[in-house]
mmCIF file of C-alpha atoms in Angstrom:
data_model
loop_
_atom_site.group_PDB
_atom_site.id
_atom_site.type_symbol
_atom_site.label_atom_id
_atom_site.label_comp_id
_atom_site.label_asym_id
_atom_site.label_seq_id
_atom_site.Cartn_x
_atom_site.Cartn_y
_atom_site.Cartn_z
ATOM 1 C CA MET A 94 109.096 131.747 66.130
ATOM 2 C CA LEU A 95 108.518 133.667 69.346
ATOM 3 C CA PRO A 96 110.414 136.940 69.842
ATOM 4 C CA GLU A 97 113.543 137.004 71.986
ATOM 5 C CA SER A 98 112.191 139.752 74.276
ATOM 6 C CA ALA A 99 108.875 140.298 76.070
ATOM 7 C CA PRO A 100 106.474 142.827 74.472
ATOM 8 C CA TYR A 101 106.486 146.371 75.902
ATOM 9 C CA CYS A 102 102.864 147.076 74.960
ATOM 10 C CA PRO A 103 99.823 144.827 75.457
ATOM 11 C CA GLU A 104 98.876 142.574 72.569
ATOM 12 C CA PRO A 105 95.409 141.512 71.342
ATOM 13 C CA LEU A 106 94.115 138.291 72.885
ATOM 14 C CA GLN A 107 93.372 136.934 69.409
ATOM 15 C CA ASP A 108 97.053 137.243 68.483
ATOM 16 C CA ILE A 109 98.065 135.409 71.640
ATOM 17 C CA LEU A 110 95.622 132.562 71.012
ATOM 18 C CA GLU A 111 96.821 132.264 67.403
ATOM 19 C CA ASP A 112 100.366 131.866 68.709
ATOM 20 C CA VAL A 113 99.143 129.195 71.089
ATOM 21 C CA SER A 114 97.755 127.289 68.098
ATOM 22 C CA ASN A 115 100.684 127.910 65.778
ATOM 23 C CA CYS A 116 103.700 127.953 68.111
ATOM 24 C CA ILE A 117 102.806 126.216 71.378
ATOM 25 C CA ILE A 118 100.545 123.277 70.537
ATOM 26 C CA PRO A 119 102.767 121.826 67.757
ATOM 27 C CA GLY A 120 105.570 121.416 70.288
ATOM 28 C CA LEU A 121 103.457 119.795 73.012
ATOM 29 C CA THR A 122 103.288 116.114 73.770
ATOM 30 C CA HIS A 123 99.565 115.396 73.668
ATOM 31 C CA TRP A 124 99.108 113.436 76.905
ATOM 32 C CA GLN A 125 95.325 113.372 76.482
ATOM 33 C CA SER A 126 95.421 111.791 73.042
ATOM 34 C CA PRO A 127 93.975 108.237 72.762
ATOM 35 C CA ASN A 128 97.150 107.418 70.796
ATOM 36 C CA PHE A 129 99.445 108.353 73.703
ATOM 37 C CA PHE A 130 100.669 105.129 75.352
ATOM 38 C CA ALA A 131 103.700 106.296 77.348
ATOM 39 C CA TYR A 132 103.829 106.764 81.146
ATOM 40 C CA PHE A 133 100.184 106.845 82.239
ATOM 41 C CA HIS A 134 97.182 107.309 79.963
ATOM 42 C CA ALA A 135 94.815 110.241 79.467
ATOM 43 C CA ASN A 136 93.875 111.346 82.966
ATOM 44 C CA ALA A 137 91.813 114.508 82.602
ATOM 45 C CA SER A 138 88.052 114.984 82.468
ATOM 46 C CA THR A 139 85.613 117.811 81.910
ATOM 47 C CA ALA A 140 84.771 117.777 85.620
ATOM 48 C CA GLY A 141 88.448 117.950 86.537
ATOM 49 C CA PHE A 142 88.996 120.814 84.099
ATOM 50 C CA LEU A 143 86.063 122.785 85.519
ATOM 51 C CA GLY A 144 87.293 122.173 89.054
ATOM 52 C CA GLU A 145 90.767 123.341 88.077
ATOM 53 C CA MET A 146 89.326 126.443 86.445
ATOM 54 C CA LEU A 147 87.412 127.309 89.625
ATOM 55 C CA CYS A 148 90.515 126.636 91.699
ATOM 56 C CA SER A 149 92.573 129.035 89.554
ATOM 57 C CA GLY A 150 89.822 131.639 89.564
ATOM 58 C CA PHE A 151 89.440 131.687 93.341
ATOM 59 C CA ASN A 152 93.264 131.711 93.702
ATOM 60 C CA VAL A 153 93.050 130.639 97.326
ATOM 61 C CA VAL A 154 96.328 130.479 99.258
ATOM 62 C CA GLY A 155 95.201 128.176 102.048
ATOM 63 C CA PHE A 156 98.317 127.739 104.145
ATOM 64 C CA ASN A 157 96.337 127.614 107.389
ATOM 65 C CA TRP A 158 92.708 127.244 108.391
ATOM 66 C CA ILE A 159 92.004 130.916 108.991
ATOM 67 C CA SER A 160 93.424 131.966 105.596
ATOM 68 C CA SER A 161 90.513 130.115 103.922
ATOM 69 C CA PRO A 162 88.382 127.904 106.181
ATOM 70 C CA THR A 163 86.405 126.350 103.315
ATOM 71 C CA ALA A 164 89.579 125.202 101.534
ATOM 72 C CA THR A 165 90.791 123.363 104.626
ATOM 73 C CA GLU A 166 87.417 121.909 105.583
ATOM 74 C CA LEU A 167 86.658 120.717 102.035
ATOM 75 C CA GLU A 168 90.053 119.021 101.790
ATOM 76 C CA SER A 169 89.468 117.211 105.071
ATOM 77 C CA ILE A 170 86.008 116.111 103.933
ATOM 78 C CA VAL A 171 87.144 114.959 100.480
ATOM 79 C CA LEU A 172 90.083 112.994 101.906
ATOM 80 C CA ASP A 173 87.705 111.232 104.286
ATOM 81 C CA TRP A 174 85.372 110.565 101.318
ATOM 82 C CA MET A 175 88.250 109.031 99.382
ATOM 83 C CA GLY A 176 89.433 107.044 102.388
ATOM 84 C CA LYS A 177 85.959 105.559 102.852
ATOM 85 C CA MET A 178 85.654 104.782 99.140
ATOM 86 C CA LEU A 179 88.923 102.839 99.408
ATOM 87 C CA LYS A 180 87.850 101.227 102.713
ATOM 88 C CA LEU A 181 90.972 102.440 104.480
ATOM 89 C CA PRO A 182 91.137 101.643 108.192
ATOM 90 C CA SER A 183 89.226 104.288 110.136
ATOM 91 C CA SER A 184 92.451 105.181 111.977
ATOM 92 C CA PHE A 185 93.539 107.019 108.785
ATOM 93 C CA LEU A 186 90.483 109.307 108.734
ATOM 94 C CA PHE A 187 89.862 112.694 110.332
ATOM 95 C CA SER A 188 86.743 111.218 111.901
ATOM 96 C CA ARG A 189 89.144 109.238 114.080
ATOM 97 C CA THR A 190 92.787 109.998 114.913
ATOM 98 C CA GLY A 191 94.336 110.126 111.428
ATOM 99 C CA GLY A 192 93.878 112.356 108.424
ATOM 100 C CA GLY A 193 94.680 113.078 104.817
ATOM 101 C CA VAL A 194 96.320 115.823 102.773
ATOM 102 C CA LEU A 195 96.641 116.643 99.070
ATOM 103 C CA HIS A 196 100.160 117.087 97.712
ATOM 104 C CA GLY A 197 101.409 118.008 94.271
ATOM 105 C CA SER A 198 103.362 114.785 93.737
ATOM 106 C CA THR A 199 104.382 111.491 95.264
ATOM 107 C CA CYS A 200 107.907 112.771 95.866
ATOM 108 C CA GLU A 201 106.629 115.708 97.937
ATOM 109 C CA ALA A 202 104.487 113.368 100.029
ATOM 110 C CA ALA A 203 107.373 110.947 100.508
ATOM 111 C CA VAL A 204 109.716 113.698 101.712
ATOM 112 C CA CYS A 205 107.148 114.742 104.312
ATOM 113 C CA VAL A 206 106.586 111.275 105.750
ATOM 114 C CA LEU A 207 110.331 110.530 105.687
ATOM 115 C CA ALA A 208 111.007 113.768 107.581
ATOM 116 C CA ALA A 209 108.381 112.845 110.178
ATOM 117 C CA THR A 210 109.738 109.362 110.849
ATOM 118 C CA ARG A 211 113.349 110.630 110.690
ATOM 119 C CA ASP A 212 112.737 113.235 113.391
ATOM 120 C CA LYS A 213 110.961 110.726 115.597
ATOM 121 C CA ALA A 214 113.851 108.260 115.268
ATOM 122 C CA LEU A 215 116.540 110.876 115.869
ATOM 123 C CA LYS A 216 114.757 112.023 119.005
ATOM 124 C CA GLU A 217 114.790 108.443 120.262
ATOM 125 C CA LEU A 218 118.451 108.024 119.321
ATOM 126 C CA GLY A 219 119.545 111.236 120.999
ATOM 127 C CA GLY A 220 120.137 113.771 118.249
ATOM 128 C CA TRP A 221 120.972 114.655 114.648
ATOM 129 C CA GLU A 222 124.491 113.267 114.847
ATOM 130 C CA ASN A 223 122.877 109.831 114.469
ATOM 131 C CA ILE A 224 121.331 110.497 111.068
ATOM 132 C CA THR A 225 124.072 108.483 109.313
ATOM 133 C CA LYS A 226 122.793 105.378 111.122
ATOM 134 C CA LEU A 227 119.312 105.495 109.589
ATOM 135 C CA ALA A 228 118.459 103.021 106.799
ATOM 136 C CA VAL A 229 115.548 103.003 104.341
ATOM 137 C CA TYR A 230 114.196 99.940 102.496
ATOM 138 C CA ALA A 231 112.421 99.415 99.179
ATOM 139 C CA SER A 232 112.432 96.961 96.274
ATOM 140 C CA ASP A 233 114.290 97.436 93.018
ATOM 141 C CA GLN A 234 110.845 98.058 91.473
ATOM 142 C CA THR A 235 110.032 100.983 93.794
ATOM 143 C CA HIS A 236 109.633 104.324 92.039
ATOM 144 C CA PHE A 237 112.958 106.163 91.829
ATOM 145 C CA THR A 238 111.470 109.291 93.426
ATOM 146 C CA PHE A 239 111.682 107.586 96.811
ATOM 147 C CA GLN A 240 115.474 107.506 96.530
ATOM 148 C CA LYS A 241 115.334 111.227 95.785
ATOM 149 C CA ALA A 242 112.990 111.799 98.733
ATOM 150 C CA ALA A 243 115.301 109.889 101.094
ATOM 151 C CA LYS A 244 118.250 111.974 99.919
ATOM 152 C CA LEU A 245 116.309 115.203 100.492
ATOM 153 C CA ALA A 246 115.427 113.970 103.979
ATOM 154 C CA GLY A 247 119.126 113.586 104.737
ATOM 155 C CA ILE A 248 119.386 109.792 104.552
ATOM 156 C CA PRO A 249 122.823 108.806 103.189
ATOM 157 C CA PRO A 250 122.435 107.219 99.726
ATOM 158 C CA SER A 251 124.611 104.340 100.945
ATOM 159 C CA ASN A 252 121.874 103.552 103.504
ATOM 160 C CA PHE A 253 119.095 103.197 100.929
ATOM 161 C CA ARG A 254 118.476 99.474 100.458
ATOM 162 C CA LEU A 255 117.073 98.391 97.101
ATOM 163 C CA ILE A 256 116.098 94.781 97.666
ATOM 164 C CA GLU A 257 116.258 92.645 94.538
ATOM 165 C CA THR A 258 113.059 91.089 93.212
ATOM 166 C CA SER A 259 112.573 88.256 90.724
ATOM 167 C CA PHE A 260 110.134 86.742 88.257
ATOM 168 C CA SER A 261 109.381 83.943 90.725
ATOM 169 C CA THR A 262 107.621 86.406 93.057
ATOM 170 C CA GLY A 263 106.035 88.473 90.293
ATOM 171 C CA PHE A 264 108.685 91.160 90.992
ATOM 172 C CA SER A 265 107.099 91.892 94.355
ATOM 173 C CA LEU A 266 109.145 92.538 97.506
ATOM 174 C CA SER A 267 109.899 89.386 99.484
ATOM 175 C CA PRO A 268 109.210 89.722 103.246
ATOM 176 C CA GLU A 269 111.972 87.174 103.930
ATOM 177 C CA ASN A 270 114.544 89.167 101.933
ATOM 178 C CA LEU A 271 113.422 92.318 103.694
ATOM 179 C CA ARG A 272 113.928 90.710 107.100
ATOM 180 C CA PHE A 273 117.402 89.498 106.089
ATOM 181 C CA ALA A 274 118.357 93.037 104.962
ATOM 182 C CA ILE A 275 117.102 94.594 108.191
ATOM 183 C CA GLU A 276 118.860 92.038 110.378
ATOM 184 C CA ASP A 277 122.143 92.541 108.499
ATOM 185 C CA ASP A 278 121.917 96.295 108.989
ATOM 186 C CA ILE A 279 121.207 95.946 112.685
ATOM 187 C CA LYS A 280 124.279 93.732 113.047
ATOM 188 C CA SER A 281 126.269 96.479 111.287
ATOM 189 C CA GLY A 282 125.097 99.106 113.750
ATOM 190 C CA LEU A 283 122.486 100.752 111.510
ATOM 191 C CA VAL A 284 118.945 101.643 112.561
ATOM 192 C CA PRO A 285 116.065 100.552 110.257
ATOM 193 C CA LEU A 286 113.852 103.580 109.691
ATOM 194 C CA PHE A 287 111.372 103.309 106.846
ATOM 195 C CA LEU A 288 109.953 100.752 104.445
ATOM 196 C CA CYS A 289 108.267 101.730 101.191
ATOM 197 C CA ALA A 290 106.011 99.041 99.690
ATOM 198 C CA THR A 291 104.152 99.522 96.409
ATOM 199 C CA ILE A 292 100.744 98.759 94.915
ATOM 200 C CA GLY A 293 101.416 98.704 91.162
ATOM 201 C CA THR A 294 105.095 99.404 90.523
ATOM 202 C CA THR A 295 106.010 101.537 87.512
ATOM 203 C CA PRO A 296 108.500 99.075 85.911
ATOM 204 C CA SER A 297 106.388 95.899 86.220
ATOM 205 C CA GLY A 298 102.999 96.636 87.769
ATOM 206 C CA ALA A 299 103.974 94.419 90.706
ATOM 207 C CA VAL A 300 101.966 94.396 93.926
ATOM 208 C CA ASP A 301 103.923 93.943 97.129
ATOM 209 C CA PRO A 302 102.472 91.642 99.860
ATOM 210 C CA ILE A 303 101.360 94.419 102.194
ATOM 211 C CA ALA A 304 100.112 92.286 105.086
ATOM 212 C CA GLU A 305 103.331 90.258 105.334
ATOM 213 C CA LEU A 306 105.536 93.325 104.936
ATOM 214 C CA GLY A 307 103.473 95.058 107.599
ATOM 215 C CA LYS A 308 104.251 92.245 110.044
ATOM 216 C CA VAL A 309 107.972 92.708 109.418
ATOM 217 C CA ALA A 310 107.678 96.458 109.915
ATOM 218 C CA MET A 311 105.778 95.963 113.172
ATOM 219 C CA GLU A 312 108.329 93.403 114.346
ATOM 220 C CA PHE A 313 111.104 95.987 114.068
ATOM 221 C CA LYS A 314 108.800 98.901 115.017
ATOM 222 C CA ARG A 315 109.441 100.788 111.774
ATOM 223 C CA TRP A 316 107.318 103.094 109.590
ATOM 224 C CA LEU A 317 105.540 101.342 106.706
ATOM 225 C CA HIS A 318 104.595 103.567 103.790
ATOM 226 C CA ILE A 319 102.473 102.283 100.877
ATOM 227 C CA ASP A 320 102.940 103.912 97.484
ATOM 228 C CA ALA A 321 99.761 103.263 95.507
ATOM 229 C CA ALA A 322 100.127 106.322 93.289
ATOM 230 C CA TYR A 323 99.767 104.389 90.036
ATOM 231 C CA ALA A 324 97.223 101.652 90.774
ATOM 232 C CA GLY A 325 95.637 102.815 94.022
ATOM 233 C CA SER A 326 92.671 104.563 92.401
ATOM 234 C CA GLY A 327 91.527 101.195 91.091
ATOM 235 C CA CYS A 328 90.934 100.034 94.632
ATOM 236 C CA ILE A 329 87.644 101.875 94.839
ATOM 237 C CA CYS A 330 86.398 98.693 93.140
ATOM 238 C CA PRO A 331 85.675 96.010 95.768
ATOM 239 C CA GLU A 332 87.397 93.288 93.741
ATOM 240 C CA LEU A 333 90.680 95.239 93.854
ATOM 241 C CA ARG A 334 90.404 96.792 97.291
ATOM 242 C CA HIS A 335 92.438 94.158 99.128
ATOM 243 C CA TYR A 336 95.602 95.530 97.472
ATOM 244 C CA LEU A 337 95.508 99.000 98.993
ATOM 245 C CA ASP A 338 96.499 100.859 102.140
ATOM 246 C CA GLY A 339 98.392 104.130 101.686
ATOM 247 C CA LEU A 340 98.934 106.798 99.079
ATOM 248 C CA LEU A 341 97.525 107.355 95.596
ATOM 249 C CA ASN A 342 97.494 109.965 92.834
ATOM 250 C CA PRO A 343 94.009 110.737 91.450
ATOM 251 C CA HIS A 344 95.740 112.554 88.601
ATOM 252 C CA LYS A 345 96.913 109.163 87.264
ATOM 253 C CA TRP A 346 93.687 107.124 87.020
ATOM 254 C CA PHE A 347 90.876 109.072 88.656
ATOM 255 C CA LEU A 348 89.865 111.558 85.945
ATOM 256 C CA THR A 349 91.440 114.399 87.934
ATOM 257 C CA ASN A 350 93.735 116.914 86.287
ATOM 258 C CA MET A 351 97.320 117.417 87.484
ATOM 259 C CA ASP A 352 98.301 117.926 90.227
ATOM 260 C CA CYS A 353 96.565 115.892 92.913
ATOM 261 C CA CYS A 354 98.256 113.350 95.204
ATOM 262 C CA CYS A 355 96.411 111.924 98.216
ATOM 263 C CA LEU A 356 98.306 111.001 101.369
ATOM 264 C CA TRP A 357 96.786 109.510 104.507
ATOM 265 C CA ILE A 358 98.685 109.407 107.785
ATOM 266 C CA LYS A 359 97.798 107.340 110.817
ATOM 267 C CA GLU A 360 99.600 109.694 113.224
ATOM 268 C CA PRO A 361 99.415 113.248 111.808
ATOM 269 C CA LYS A 362 101.042 114.623 114.965
ATOM 270 C CA LEU A 363 104.388 113.213 113.825
ATOM 271 C CA SER A 364 104.213 115.212 110.597
ATOM 272 C CA VAL A 365 103.060 118.345 112.366
ATOM 273 C CA ASP A 366 105.853 118.067 114.914
ATOM 274 C CA SER A 367 108.391 117.720 112.106
ATOM 275 C CA LEU A 368 107.098 120.356 109.663
ATOM 276 C CA SER A 369 105.382 122.904 111.895
ATOM 277 C CA THR A 370 106.210 126.610 111.671
ATOM 278 C CA ASP A 371 104.799 129.356 113.898
ATOM 279 C CA PRO A 372 105.898 132.834 112.774
ATOM 280 C CA GLU A 373 104.221 135.875 114.331
ATOM 281 C CA ILE A 374 102.384 136.820 111.115
ATOM 282 C CA LEU A 375 100.556 133.479 111.003
ATOM 283 C CA ARG A 376 99.502 133.207 114.632
ATOM 284 C CA ASN A 377 95.765 133.263 115.318
ATOM 285 C CA ASN A 378 93.295 132.029 117.878
ATOM 286 C CA ALA A 379 92.001 129.176 115.692
ATOM 287 C CA SER A 380 95.463 127.673 115.254
ATOM 288 C CA LYS A 381 96.292 128.281 118.904
ATOM 289 C CA SER A 382 93.224 126.295 119.936
ATOM 290 C CA LYS A 383 94.562 123.158 118.150
ATOM 291 C CA ALA A 384 90.962 122.529 117.049
ATOM 292 C CA VAL A 385 91.644 123.127 113.334
ATOM 293 C CA VAL A 386 93.973 121.740 110.667
ATOM 294 C CA ASP A 387 96.768 123.991 109.381
ATOM 295 C CA TYR A 388 97.903 122.250 106.223
ATOM 296 C CA LYS A 389 101.120 124.264 106.058
ATOM 297 C CA ASP A 390 102.339 121.888 108.767
ATOM 298 C CA TRP A 391 101.579 118.842 106.618
ATOM 299 C CA GLN A 392 103.745 119.841 103.640
ATOM 300 C CA ILE A 393 107.072 121.318 102.560
ATOM 301 C CA ALA A 394 105.882 124.650 101.175
ATOM 302 C CA LEU A 395 103.943 127.357 102.990
ATOM 303 C CA SER A 396 101.506 128.258 100.208
ATOM 304 C CA ARG A 397 99.188 125.657 98.751
ATOM 305 C CA ARG A 398 96.568 125.360 96.017
ATOM 306 C CA PHE A 399 92.868 124.589 96.478
ATOM 307 C CA ARG A 400 93.306 121.079 95.010
ATOM 308 C CA ALA A 401 90.390 119.637 96.953
ATOM 309 C CA LEU A 402 87.926 121.639 94.853
ATOM 310 C CA LYS A 403 88.628 119.786 91.592
ATOM 311 C CA LEU A 404 88.651 116.384 93.312
ATOM 312 C CA TRP A 405 85.318 117.269 94.939
ATOM 313 C CA VAL A 406 83.874 118.260 91.544
ATOM 314 C CA VAL A 407 85.131 115.022 89.927
ATOM 315 C CA ILE A 408 83.653 112.806 92.646
ATOM 316 C CA ARG A 409 80.292 114.607 92.613
ATOM 317 C CA ARG A 410 80.018 114.855 88.819
ATOM 318 C CA HIS A 411 80.873 111.198 88.145
ATOM 319 C CA GLY A 412 79.760 109.486 91.337
ATOM 320 C CA LEU A 413 81.276 106.317 92.720
ATOM 321 C CA ALA A 414 79.326 104.153 90.256
ATOM 322 C CA ASN A 415 80.763 105.809 87.130
ATOM 323 C CA LEU A 416 84.257 106.043 88.616
ATOM 324 C CA MET A 417 84.205 102.289 89.203
ATOM 325 C CA TYR A 418 82.913 101.774 85.660
ATOM 326 C CA HIS A 419 85.841 103.839 84.330
ATOM 327 C CA ILE A 420 88.362 101.710 86.245
ATOM 328 C CA ARG A 421 86.795 98.408 85.278
ATOM 329 C CA SER A 422 86.578 99.434 81.629
ATOM 330 C CA ASP A 423 90.314 100.187 81.525
ATOM 331 C CA ILE A 424 91.167 96.871 83.187
ATOM 332 C CA ALA A 425 88.912 94.956 80.801
ATOM 333 C CA MET A 426 90.577 96.609 77.802
ATOM 334 C CA ALA A 427 94.040 95.781 79.150
ATOM 335 C CA LYS A 428 93.085 92.135 79.698
ATOM 336 C CA ARG A 429 91.554 91.896 76.238
ATOM 337 C CA PHE A 430 94.625 93.411 74.596
ATOM 338 C CA GLU A 431 96.910 91.082 76.532
ATOM 339 C CA ALA A 432 94.912 87.973 75.614
ATOM 340 C CA GLN A 433 94.819 88.861 71.930
ATOM 341 C CA LYS A 434 98.521 89.622 71.613
ATOM 342 C CA VAL A 435 99.639 86.601 73.680
ATOM 343 C CA ARG A 436 97.484 84.343 71.510
ATOM 344 C CA ILE A 437 99.193 85.447 68.282
ATOM 345 C CA GLY A 438 102.668 85.529 69.852
ATOM 346 C CA LEU A 439 103.244 89.290 69.797
ATOM 347 C CA LEU A 440 103.394 89.697 73.574
ATOM 348 C CA GLN A 441 105.167 87.872 76.358
ATOM 349 C CA VAL A 442 103.883 88.498 79.858
ATOM 350 C CA GLU A 443 106.784 88.938 82.268
ATOM 351 C CA ALA A 444 104.770 90.122 85.270
ATOM 352 C CA GLN A 445 101.060 90.156 85.997
ATOM 353 C CA GLY A 446 99.843 93.297 87.727
ATOM 354 C CA GLY A 447 96.966 93.312 90.171
ATOM 355 C CA GLY A 448 94.838 95.385 87.810
ATOM 356 C CA GLY A 449 95.182 93.206 84.745
ATOM 357 C CA GLY A 450 98.254 95.014 83.450
ATOM 358 C CA PHE A 451 100.956 93.464 81.334
ATOM 359 C CA GLU A 452 104.628 94.023 80.588
ATOM 360 C CA LEU A 453 106.659 93.437 77.480
#
C-alpha cells in the first residue's frame, strides 16, 4: 500500500521503481496487451514511444509561433504529410488555403469546430440571443462526445438531433432522413448549424455516405464535419481512401502513442476568429504580420504539447509502406476471424464496417 502522505525527504529511485512494479502495474489495465480486446487495440509503437520521450524531454510550450518556431512548422508540415497520404482535397492543406492542427482528443477538436461555426452563424443571425435557435445533427451511432461538445459550445441539448439508423442501411446516416429533420426544424423556426458524419462509428463500425450527406449540407449551407477518429487512419490505403474526408486519431490505429488527434479545416480563419486571444504578453512582430500560424488560436487551451514530434518520428521510422502493411494486416485478421466464427455459428454479423470489422 502507498502511504497516505507525500514523503518529506527524497527517496531512492530504485525504491520508486519497485513500487511501480509492485503497486502501480498490478492495478493497471494493460491496453497494449495482445489479449486486450476492449475499446481499440494496442496502439503504441517503439517509434511513438521515442517520439513521446523526446517531446517530454524538450518540454516545449508552443502556444504561438515565436514561442517555438520548430514546433509550429513541424506540425504544419506533418499535417500536410498526413493530408496528402489520405488524399484529402488540397483545400484542407497549408499549401493552399486550409490547414491542420493536432488536438488531444476528438471532443476537444469538436468543441473548436462547433465554436467556429456557432460564432459565424450567430454573427449572421444578429447576436448571441439567437443561440437557442441553433440545431446540430448526427446519427444515433455518432460518438457520444459530440453531444458533450455541442453542450460545451452552448447548443441546447434539446436542439441536438440524433437521427435514427437501421440495419437496412448498415446503421449509416440516411441523407433523406437528415433532410426531413432539417426541414422540420426550419419549419419550427430553428436554424440548422452543424452536421457530424462518421467514418467507422464506435457502436457498429458504420460508414456514413459522405458524398450524399455533403450535398444536403451544401443545400442548406451548413458546416459538415467528418469524424474519422476510429477508422480514418486506414484510409492511407488506396482501397479504403474513398471513405475519408475529415478528422482522425493516429493514437487509435496509427502506431502513435496517446494523445494525438488530427483535425483539418477548410477555412481556418473561422476558427481563428472564434478562438483568438491577443494579450499584451503574447504580442510579437511575427504574429502581427499574419504570416505565421499561432496554434493557440486553433484550440481551447493556451499551452500545447509538441505532439507533432512523435507523429513525425512514427511516419519516418515506419514509412508509408509499412504503415499500410500494418493497416491491411489488421483488416485481414478481422476478416479471417469473422469468416471462421460465422462459419461455425459463433458470430452473427449485424453491421459490416468499411474496414472489414464485425459486430456481435
